[in-house]
Short mmCIF file of C-alpha atoms in Angstrom, two decimals:
data_model
loop_
_atom_site.label_atom_id
_atom_site.label_comp_id
_atom_site.label_asym_id
_atom_site.label_seq_id
_atom_site.Cartn_x
_atom_site.Cartn_y
_atom_site.Cartn_z
CA MET A 30 -23.30 -12.74 -21.11
CA LEU A 31 -23.18 -11.81 -24.74
CA SER A 32 -22.83 -14.68 -27.16
CA ARG A 33 -19.97 -13.12 -29.10
CA SER A 34 -16.66 -11.57 -28.10
CA PRO A 35 -16.29 -7.79 -27.92
CA SER A 36 -15.24 -6.06 -31.14
CA ILE A 37 -12.19 -3.93 -31.63
CA LEU A 38 -14.52 -0.92 -31.63
CA SER A 39 -15.79 -1.95 -28.20
CA TYR A 40 -12.27 -2.03 -26.81
CA PHE A 41 -11.53 1.33 -28.48
CA LEU A 42 -14.59 2.86 -26.83
CA PHE A 43 -13.73 1.50 -23.43
CA PHE A 44 -10.14 2.63 -23.39
CA SER A 45 -11.16 6.01 -24.84
CA ILE A 46 -13.72 6.77 -22.15
CA SER A 47 -11.56 5.20 -19.47
CA THR A 48 -8.63 7.39 -20.44
CA PHE A 49 -10.81 10.54 -20.42
CA VAL A 50 -12.45 9.67 -17.06
CA ASN A 51 -9.15 8.84 -15.35
CA PHE A 52 -7.66 12.12 -16.69
CA LEU A 53 -10.67 13.89 -15.12
CA LEU A 54 -10.01 12.11 -11.81
CA CYS A 55 -6.42 13.38 -11.96
CA GLU A 56 -7.63 16.90 -12.64
CA THR A 57 -10.35 17.01 -9.99
CA ILE A 58 -10.54 14.61 -7.04
CA TYR A 59 -6.82 13.66 -7.11
CA PHE A 60 -5.33 16.91 -8.29
CA GLU A 61 -3.93 18.02 -4.93
CA PRO A 62 -2.13 14.78 -3.99
CA LEU A 63 -0.82 14.34 -7.63
CA HIS A 64 0.71 17.82 -7.40
CA SER A 65 2.09 17.55 -3.90
CA ALA A 66 5.79 17.84 -3.04
CA ASP A 67 6.39 14.02 -2.93
CA SER A 68 4.65 13.42 -6.27
CA LEU A 69 6.43 16.31 -8.08
CA TYR A 70 9.85 14.91 -7.22
CA LEU A 71 10.33 12.83 -10.38
CA PRO A 72 9.08 15.45 -12.94
CA LEU A 73 11.50 17.99 -11.39
CA PHE A 74 14.33 15.48 -11.20
CA LEU A 75 13.76 14.62 -14.86
CA LYS A 76 13.68 18.29 -15.82
CA ASP A 77 17.10 18.86 -14.20
CA LEU A 78 18.42 15.77 -15.89
CA VAL A 79 17.15 16.63 -19.37
CA SER A 80 17.99 20.36 -19.17
CA GLY A 81 21.64 19.66 -18.39
CA LEU A 82 21.62 20.81 -14.76
CA GLY A 83 22.71 17.32 -13.73
CA ILE A 84 21.55 15.30 -10.74
CA ARG A 85 24.43 15.56 -8.24
CA HIS A 86 22.70 18.33 -6.34
CA TRP A 87 19.70 16.06 -5.62
CA TYR A 88 18.98 14.51 -2.19
CA LEU A 89 16.95 11.42 -3.08
CA PRO A 90 14.58 9.27 -1.03
CA PRO A 91 15.79 5.76 0.08
CA SER A 92 13.87 4.42 -2.92
CA PRO A 93 14.51 6.69 -5.90
CA TYR A 94 11.63 5.20 -8.02
CA PHE A 95 13.79 5.30 -11.17
CA PHE A 96 12.37 2.15 -12.79
CA PRO A 97 9.85 2.00 -14.35
CA ASP A 98 8.65 5.38 -13.07
CA LEU A 99 11.37 7.62 -14.45
CA LEU A 100 11.38 5.70 -17.71
CA LEU A 101 7.67 6.34 -18.23
CA TYR A 102 8.18 10.05 -17.48
CA LEU A 103 11.07 10.06 -19.97
CA PHE A 104 8.72 8.86 -22.76
CA LEU A 105 6.08 11.46 -21.81
CA TYR A 106 8.39 14.41 -21.33
CA PRO A 107 8.93 15.35 -25.02
CA VAL A 108 5.24 15.13 -25.95
CA VAL A 109 3.37 16.30 -22.87
CA PRO A 110 3.41 19.90 -21.51
CA PHE A 111 5.45 19.96 -18.34
CA LEU A 112 2.65 21.16 -16.15
CA TYR A 113 0.42 18.30 -17.24
CA LEU A 114 2.96 15.53 -16.62
CA PRO A 115 1.50 14.29 -13.28
CA SER A 116 -2.07 14.01 -14.64
CA VAL A 117 -1.03 12.39 -17.94
CA TYR A 118 1.35 10.05 -16.04
CA GLY A 119 -1.52 8.90 -13.80
CA THR A 120 -3.81 8.43 -16.79
CA ILE A 121 -1.27 6.33 -18.72
CA GLN A 122 -0.45 4.32 -15.62
CA MET A 123 -4.12 3.44 -15.12
CA ALA A 124 -4.45 2.45 -18.78
CA LEU A 125 -1.43 0.12 -18.41
CA VAL A 126 -3.02 -1.34 -15.28
CA PHE A 127 -6.25 -2.09 -17.24
CA PHE A 128 -4.29 -3.61 -20.04
CA GLY A 129 -2.31 -5.84 -17.62
CA ILE A 130 -5.51 -6.96 -15.93
CA PHE A 131 -7.11 -7.79 -19.26
CA ILE A 132 -4.04 -9.78 -20.45
CA PHE A 133 -3.95 -11.76 -17.21
CA LEU A 134 -7.73 -12.46 -17.17
CA SER A 135 -7.64 -13.56 -20.77
CA LYS A 136 -5.47 -16.50 -19.79
CA TYR A 137 -8.15 -17.82 -17.43
CA THR A 138 -11.44 -16.67 -18.83
CA ASN A 139 -13.00 -15.61 -22.12
CA GLN A 140 -12.82 -12.13 -23.61
CA THR A 141 -16.43 -11.26 -22.92
CA LYS A 142 -15.99 -11.81 -19.15
CA SER A 143 -12.66 -9.96 -19.15
CA PHE A 144 -14.28 -7.04 -20.93
CA GLN A 145 -17.08 -6.84 -18.41
CA PHE A 146 -14.58 -7.05 -15.57
CA LEU A 147 -12.74 -4.03 -16.97
CA TYR A 148 -15.91 -1.92 -17.07
CA LEU A 149 -16.91 -2.96 -13.54
CA PHE A 150 -13.40 -2.26 -12.22
CA GLU A 151 -13.47 1.24 -13.66
CA ILE A 152 -16.98 1.85 -12.31
CA LEU A 153 -16.01 0.73 -8.79
CA PHE A 154 -12.81 2.74 -8.96
CA ILE A 155 -14.75 5.91 -9.74
CA PHE A 156 -17.29 5.07 -7.12
CA PHE A 157 -14.76 4.67 -4.34
CA SER A 158 -12.93 7.78 -5.55
CA LEU A 159 -16.18 9.79 -5.26
CA LEU A 160 -16.87 8.16 -1.87
CA GLY A 161 -13.46 9.20 -0.57
CA PHE A 162 -13.99 12.72 -1.92
CA SER A 163 -17.45 13.04 -0.33
CA PHE A 164 -16.11 11.73 3.01
CA ASP A 165 -13.17 14.17 2.77
CA ASP A 166 -10.67 11.34 3.25
CA HIS A 167 -7.10 12.47 3.76
CA PRO A 168 -5.14 11.21 2.01
CA LEU A 169 -7.43 9.76 -0.65
CA PRO A 170 -6.41 6.08 -0.50
CA LEU A 171 -6.95 5.18 -4.13
CA VAL A 172 -4.77 8.03 -5.43
CA TYR A 173 -1.88 5.54 -5.65
CA PHE A 174 -3.55 3.93 -8.68
CA LEU A 175 -2.70 7.16 -10.51
CA SER A 176 0.42 8.34 -8.70
CA GLY A 177 4.05 7.88 -9.64
CA ALA A 178 5.16 8.46 -6.01
CA HIS A 179 5.29 6.06 -3.05
CA HIS A 180 5.84 2.70 -4.75
CA SER A 181 2.64 2.48 -6.85
CA THR A 182 4.14 2.16 -10.33
CA GLY A 183 6.85 -0.17 -9.05
CA PHE A 184 4.19 -2.27 -7.38
CA PHE A 185 2.22 -2.75 -10.55
CA PHE A 186 5.34 -3.52 -12.58
CA SER A 187 6.61 -5.95 -9.89
CA LEU A 188 3.28 -7.78 -9.78
CA LEU A 189 3.14 -7.99 -13.53
CA LEU A 190 6.66 -9.42 -13.75
CA SER A 191 5.88 -11.95 -11.04
CA LEU A 192 2.63 -13.17 -12.52
CA TYR A 193 4.15 -13.34 -16.01
CA LEU A 194 7.04 -15.46 -14.65
CA TYR A 195 4.53 -17.67 -12.85
CA SER A 196 2.43 -18.22 -16.00
CA LEU A 197 5.55 -19.07 -18.09
CA LEU A 198 6.73 -21.65 -15.57
CA ASN A 199 3.21 -23.05 -15.19
CA GLU A 200 2.71 -23.43 -18.97
CA LYS A 201 6.14 -25.07 -19.43
CA GLU A 202 5.68 -27.58 -16.62
CA LYS A 203 2.14 -28.53 -17.63
CA ARG A 204 3.50 -29.33 -21.11
CA ASN A 205 6.44 -31.54 -20.14
CA PHE A 206 6.04 -31.92 -16.37
CA SER A 207 9.77 -31.75 -15.87
CA PRO A 208 10.99 -30.20 -12.60
CA SER A 209 14.43 -29.67 -14.14
CA SER A 210 13.15 -27.65 -17.06
CA VAL A 211 14.72 -24.21 -17.52
CA LEU A 212 13.33 -21.12 -19.33
CA PRO A 213 15.29 -19.97 -22.40
CA LEU A 214 18.30 -17.70 -21.65
CA PRO A 215 16.76 -14.51 -23.15
CA ILE A 216 13.70 -14.94 -20.93
CA VAL A 217 15.94 -15.55 -17.85
CA LEU A 218 17.95 -12.39 -18.65
CA PHE A 219 14.72 -10.39 -19.12
CA PHE A 220 13.52 -11.26 -15.64
CA TYR A 221 17.03 -10.96 -14.13
CA PHE A 222 17.52 -7.39 -15.31
CA GLY A 223 13.83 -6.45 -14.89
CA PHE A 224 13.92 -7.45 -11.19
CA SER A 225 17.42 -5.92 -10.80
CA PHE A 226 16.30 -2.47 -12.04
CA LEU A 227 13.23 -2.73 -9.76
CA TYR A 228 15.42 -3.68 -6.76
CA ILE A 229 17.62 -0.64 -7.35
CA SER A 230 14.63 1.61 -7.79
CA ASP A 231 12.51 0.44 -4.92
CA ARG A 232 13.15 -2.55 -2.63
CA PHE A 233 9.57 -2.40 -1.39
CA SER A 234 8.17 -3.05 -4.86
CA PHE A 235 10.76 -5.73 -5.47
CA ALA A 236 9.78 -7.46 -2.24
CA VAL A 237 6.06 -7.29 -3.17
CA GLY A 238 6.83 -9.03 -6.47
CA VAL A 239 9.00 -11.71 -4.93
CA ILE A 240 6.48 -12.48 -2.23
CA SER A 241 3.73 -12.59 -4.87
CA PHE A 242 5.73 -15.08 -6.90
CA PHE A 243 6.39 -17.33 -3.95
CA VAL A 244 2.74 -17.19 -2.92
CA VAL A 245 1.29 -18.14 -6.31
CA ARG A 246 4.03 -20.69 -6.99
CA ILE A 247 3.96 -22.61 -3.75
CA TRP A 248 0.20 -22.39 -3.22
CA ASP A 249 -0.62 -23.76 -6.64
CA ASP A 250 -2.33 -27.05 -5.67
CA GLU A 251 -2.80 -28.03 -9.35
CA LEU A 252 0.84 -29.15 -9.36
CA PRO A 253 2.52 -31.65 -7.06
CA TYR A 254 4.34 -30.15 -4.15
CA SER A 255 7.69 -31.45 -5.41
CA VAL A 256 7.20 -29.61 -8.70
CA ARG A 257 6.12 -26.37 -6.96
CA ILE A 258 9.35 -26.15 -4.92
CA SER A 259 11.66 -27.75 -7.49
CA TYR A 260 13.27 -24.52 -8.52
CA PHE A 261 14.07 -23.60 -4.93
CA ARG A 262 15.97 -26.89 -4.48
CA THR A 263 18.47 -26.30 -7.28
CA LYS A 264 21.92 -24.84 -6.92
CA ARG A 265 21.46 -22.66 -9.99
CA PHE A 266 18.43 -20.90 -8.39
CA TRP A 267 20.48 -19.88 -5.30
CA ILE A 268 23.55 -18.97 -7.33
CA LEU A 269 21.43 -16.73 -9.48
CA ALA A 270 19.77 -15.24 -6.43
CA ILE A 271 23.09 -14.45 -4.73
CA LEU A 272 24.56 -12.95 -7.95
CA PHE A 273 21.39 -10.95 -8.36
CA LEU A 274 21.59 -9.44 -4.85
CA LEU A 275 25.34 -8.75 -5.23
CA PHE A 276 24.93 -7.08 -8.59
CA SER A 277 21.96 -4.94 -7.42
CA GLU A 278 23.72 -3.84 -4.21
CA LEU A 279 26.89 -2.85 -6.12
CA VAL A 280 24.89 -0.79 -8.59
CA PHE A 281 22.97 0.84 -5.72
CA LEU A 282 26.23 1.69 -3.97
CA GLU A 283 27.49 3.29 -7.14
CA LEU A 284 24.30 5.31 -7.44
CA LYS A 285 24.77 6.47 -3.83
CA SER A 286 28.22 7.78 -4.74
CA ILE A 287 26.63 9.99 -7.41
CA VAL A 288 23.65 11.39 -5.48
CA SER A 289 22.76 11.53 -1.81
CA ILE A 290 20.52 8.67 -0.73
CA PRO A 291 19.86 7.94 2.95
CA SER A 292 20.19 4.44 4.39
CA SER A 293 16.86 3.23 5.79
CA PHE A 294 18.46 0.24 7.53
CA GLN A 295 21.03 2.41 9.25
CA ILE A 296 18.30 4.78 10.53
CA LEU A 297 16.13 1.86 11.65
CA PHE A 298 18.94 0.01 13.52
CA ALA A 299 20.13 3.23 15.17
CA TYR A 300 16.67 3.86 16.54
CA LEU A 301 16.00 0.28 17.73
CA SER A 302 19.40 0.08 19.45
CA LYS A 303 18.16 2.65 21.91
CA ARG A 304 15.04 0.66 22.83
CA ASN A 305 14.54 -2.59 24.75
CA PRO A 306 12.09 -5.28 23.58
CA GLN A 307 9.41 -4.19 26.02
CA GLU A 308 9.51 -0.54 24.80
CA ILE A 309 9.42 -1.76 21.14
CA LEU A 310 6.36 -3.90 21.75
CA GLN A 311 4.52 -1.08 23.65
CA LEU A 312 5.33 1.46 20.91
CA SER A 313 4.17 -0.95 18.25
CA VAL A 314 0.82 -1.62 19.85
CA THR A 315 0.21 2.03 20.58
CA TYR A 316 1.15 3.03 17.05
CA LEU A 317 -1.14 0.47 15.37
CA TRP A 318 -4.03 1.61 17.63
CA ASP A 319 -3.47 5.22 16.69
CA PHE A 320 -3.16 4.26 13.04
CA SER A 321 -6.51 2.43 13.16
CA LYS A 322 -8.09 5.61 14.59
CA HIS A 323 -6.65 7.55 11.65
CA ILE A 324 -8.38 5.10 9.28
CA PHE A 325 -11.67 5.52 11.19
CA TYR A 326 -11.57 9.30 11.06
CA GLN A 327 -9.68 9.98 7.80
CA GLY A 328 -10.30 6.92 5.64
CA LYS A 329 -14.02 6.11 5.60
CA SER A 330 -13.88 4.99 1.95
CA ILE A 331 -11.21 2.41 3.09
CA LEU A 332 -13.58 1.15 5.76
CA VAL A 333 -16.30 0.63 3.15
CA LEU A 334 -13.87 -1.23 0.87
CA MET A 335 -12.59 -3.31 3.82
CA GLY A 336 -16.09 -4.12 4.86
CA LEU A 337 -17.06 -5.30 1.39
CA GLY A 338 -13.79 -7.22 1.15
CA LEU A 339 -14.37 -9.10 4.39
CA LEU A 340 -17.99 -9.82 3.48
CA LEU A 341 -17.20 -11.10 0.01
CA PHE A 342 -13.77 -12.63 0.79
CA PRO A 343 -14.95 -16.28 0.58
CA LYS A 344 -16.08 -15.63 -2.99
CA PHE A 345 -12.80 -14.05 -4.10
CA PRO A 346 -10.68 -15.97 -6.62
CA LYS A 347 -8.23 -18.41 -4.90
CA LEU A 348 -5.17 -16.52 -6.04
CA ASN A 349 -6.60 -13.24 -4.77
CA ARG A 350 -7.40 -14.78 -1.36
CA HIS A 351 -3.90 -16.15 -1.04
CA LEU A 352 -2.27 -12.85 -1.84
CA LEU A 353 -4.45 -10.99 0.65
CA ILE A 354 -3.79 -13.54 3.42
CA VAL A 355 -0.01 -13.33 2.95
CA PHE A 356 0.29 -9.60 2.34
CA PHE A 357 -1.85 -8.45 5.28
CA PRO A 358 0.63 -9.30 8.05
CA VAL A 359 3.64 -8.46 5.82
CA LEU A 360 2.40 -4.94 4.86
CA VAL A 361 1.17 -4.13 8.41
CA GLY A 362 4.57 -5.14 9.68
CA LEU A 363 6.25 -3.00 7.05
CA LEU A 364 3.99 -0.06 7.91
CA LEU A 365 4.98 -0.43 11.56
CA VAL A 366 8.70 -0.69 10.89
CA VAL A 367 8.84 2.29 8.52
CA GLY A 368 6.12 4.53 9.99
CA ARG A 369 7.04 4.09 13.72
CA PHE A 370 10.71 3.14 13.89
CA THR A 371 12.36 4.57 10.77
CA TYR A 372 10.78 7.79 9.44
CA LEU A 373 8.15 8.46 12.12
CA HIS A 374 5.14 8.99 9.97
CA PRO A 375 1.76 8.93 11.77
CA TYR A 376 -0.33 7.66 8.82
CA PRO A 377 1.69 6.04 6.00
CA ILE A 378 -1.39 4.54 4.39
CA ARG A 379 0.46 4.06 1.12
CA TYR A 380 2.10 0.86 2.42
CA LEU A 381 -1.26 -0.79 2.48
CA PHE A 382 -2.00 0.09 -1.09
CA PRO A 383 -1.46 -3.48 -2.43
CA LEU A 384 -4.26 -4.61 -0.05
CA PHE A 385 -6.59 -2.00 -1.53
CA PHE A 386 -5.69 -3.15 -5.06
CA PHE A 387 -6.31 -6.82 -4.32
CA GLY A 388 -9.40 -5.96 -2.41
CA LEU A 389 -10.86 -3.96 -5.27
CA LEU A 390 -9.95 -6.76 -7.66
CA GLY A 391 -11.78 -9.24 -5.51
CA VAL A 392 -14.88 -7.15 -5.04
CA THR A 393 -15.04 -6.56 -8.81
CA TRP A 394 -14.72 -10.21 -9.47
CA VAL A 395 -17.63 -11.06 -7.18
CA VAL A 396 -19.87 -8.28 -8.66
CA SER A 397 -18.98 -9.51 -12.19
CA ALA A 398 -19.82 -13.13 -11.31
CA THR A 399 -23.09 -11.99 -9.68
CA ILE A 400 -24.21 -10.08 -12.69
CA GLN A 401 -23.47 -13.04 -14.98
CA LYS A 402 -25.02 -11.39 -18.06
CA GLY A 403 -24.20 -7.75 -18.52
CA ASN A 404 -25.00 -5.37 -21.38
CA PRO A 405 -21.86 -3.37 -22.43
CA ASN A 406 -24.07 -0.50 -23.44
CA LEU A 407 -25.32 -0.25 -19.87
CA PHE A 408 -21.77 -0.24 -18.49
CA PHE A 409 -20.73 2.37 -21.05
CA GLY A 410 -23.68 4.51 -20.02
CA LEU A 411 -22.76 4.16 -16.27
CA VAL A 412 -19.16 5.25 -16.95
CA LEU A 413 -20.49 8.13 -19.08
CA GLY A 414 -22.84 9.19 -16.27
CA LEU A 415 -20.03 9.12 -13.73
CA THR A 416 -17.94 11.16 -16.15
CA CYS A 417 -20.66 13.81 -16.14
CA VAL A 418 -20.52 13.85 -12.35
CA LEU A 419 -16.74 14.42 -12.45
CA LEU A 420 -17.17 17.31 -14.90
CA THR A 421 -19.24 19.13 -12.28
CA LEU A 422 -16.46 18.96 -9.69
CA PRO A 423 -14.00 21.83 -9.11
CA HIS A 424 -10.98 21.93 -11.43
CA PRO A 425 -8.27 23.55 -9.25
CA ARG A 426 -5.46 23.80 -11.80
CA GLY A 427 -5.71 27.57 -12.37
CA GLU A 428 -6.19 28.46 -8.72
CA THR A 429 -3.26 26.23 -7.65
CA LYS A 430 -0.88 27.74 -10.19
CA THR A 431 -1.86 31.26 -9.14
CA TYR A 432 -1.36 30.41 -5.46
CA PHE A 433 2.16 29.03 -5.83
CA SER A 434 3.15 31.74 -8.38
CA ASN A 435 2.37 34.41 -5.75
CA ILE A 436 4.79 32.97 -3.16
CA THR A 437 8.03 34.98 -3.44
CA ASP A 438 9.89 33.79 -0.38
CA THR A 439 13.46 32.60 -0.93
CA LYS A 440 13.24 29.98 1.89
CA VAL A 441 10.10 27.94 2.20
CA PRO A 442 8.93 24.73 4.02
CA TYR A 443 9.53 21.48 2.21
CA HIS A 444 5.90 21.07 1.08
CA LEU A 445 6.09 24.39 -0.81
CA GLU A 446 9.53 24.06 -2.45
CA LYS A 447 8.80 21.66 -5.24
CA PRO A 448 5.36 23.00 -6.10
CA ILE A 449 6.88 26.45 -6.54
CA ARG A 450 9.62 25.01 -8.74
CA PHE A 451 7.03 23.02 -10.69
CA TRP A 452 4.53 25.78 -11.37
CA SER A 453 7.35 28.16 -12.38
CA GLU A 454 8.64 25.34 -14.62
CA GLY A 455 12.04 25.48 -12.98
CA SER A 456 12.63 29.21 -13.27
CA ARG A 457 12.37 29.67 -9.50
CA THR A 458 14.36 27.53 -7.05
CA PRO A 459 13.49 28.34 -3.48
CA ILE A 460 15.43 26.65 -0.71
CA PRO A 461 13.47 24.26 1.52
CA VAL A 462 14.07 24.69 5.26
CA ASP A 463 12.85 22.91 8.40
CA LYS A 464 10.96 24.45 11.26
CA HIS A 465 14.21 25.83 12.71
CA GLY A 466 15.17 27.52 9.46
CA ASN A 467 17.93 25.03 8.65
CA PRO A 468 18.32 23.54 5.12
CA TYR A 469 16.04 20.55 4.65
CA HIS A 470 17.83 17.59 3.13
CA TRP A 471 14.95 15.32 2.05
CA ILE A 472 13.88 14.60 -1.52
CA THR A 473 14.95 17.92 -2.92
CA GLY A 474 16.97 19.30 -5.81
CA ALA A 475 17.14 22.83 -4.58
CA PHE A 476 20.57 22.37 -2.92
CA HIS A 477 22.81 23.75 -5.58
CA THR A 478 26.26 24.28 -4.03
CA HIS A 479 26.22 28.05 -4.53
CA LEU A 480 22.95 28.27 -2.60
CA THR A 481 24.15 26.51 0.53
CA GLU A 482 27.80 27.51 1.00
#
């Protein structure tokens, strides 16, 4: 390693080239999934909200992704051209991920090692992106690092909240070693409302954060077991938890009175009520087998990452190993419940995204530890070389805009409705229909009353 910490100029160069290369990824390899119907939902929702059209005509997903996703879009909307919102959003999100990783690593290692880790993480991220592109993976599994759809932003924010809470509690207890110590009220309110907004926006991301907190809190063998579980033994913890759930559910019910949001639990219970336990078990095993075949044929870059992860797993940081061990069965179970028994999706790979994130973190950590002494100039040169590779790839923006601009049908399938609205910047509002020609009520804002009555 270098004998001195990186300079401010070094950080500036890293974040500059990282921002540029991640924008290139959004405009080349990940352009199609970032401009698909699901990913364009929030930009179009925000456009209706800001332009005064309102939101009552919107049919939202069970998780509306309002926080922090919509908030980030709201900051970008006045300064970024509308047609570039998805790409700029992905670029900013990745920059925030790098910043969060750096802040977290700085608590446990020196700046030089943290700086090297950032470079290696970016290099591996580009490498696996190119690998998925060359293998023609569908969908590209690492797109969720850059996407505002399907829980990814909420997952990062939830993880950040959880690890920040863990570090605060850890520092406080190591100072006074008092199981009864309480964080200051402003800090408590910050986490209370932060997790509340996250719960209302996306229960999946909230659950990921809560599980992460419990894992790192209870598995911390540097503290006595009685201290690790002290907060879970107090009445105030459970009172706060009950009030939290009550407040969040009431707000969510109020939101459902304003816009149409389906109930995932109602759909799930209605489906399971028609099946006996033997049928459920058989359907589960069959689904997981079929899902694994999808990965084999459509996710070869995932197989490479999984292989490296299994090979290097014993060398992963302890916290990383704990999170992977806990989340693997949890996320596979969630994938099964949602993909097979709720919304019948053959390949909802997005629910395994936290595993890819923790896996890539672990692989990067091992590579960084193996290198020991790295030259930042070499890392900068590698990222620059990979940037040149990305510059040679097709840039489909112009072709995509022309394609959707030439579709003049009034009624279109769901996957065309939002891209047409997006590329026309809201001037055209086709009606999405299902295969039978009936109005399609799923994540759409095209159902203005006068169009459907």
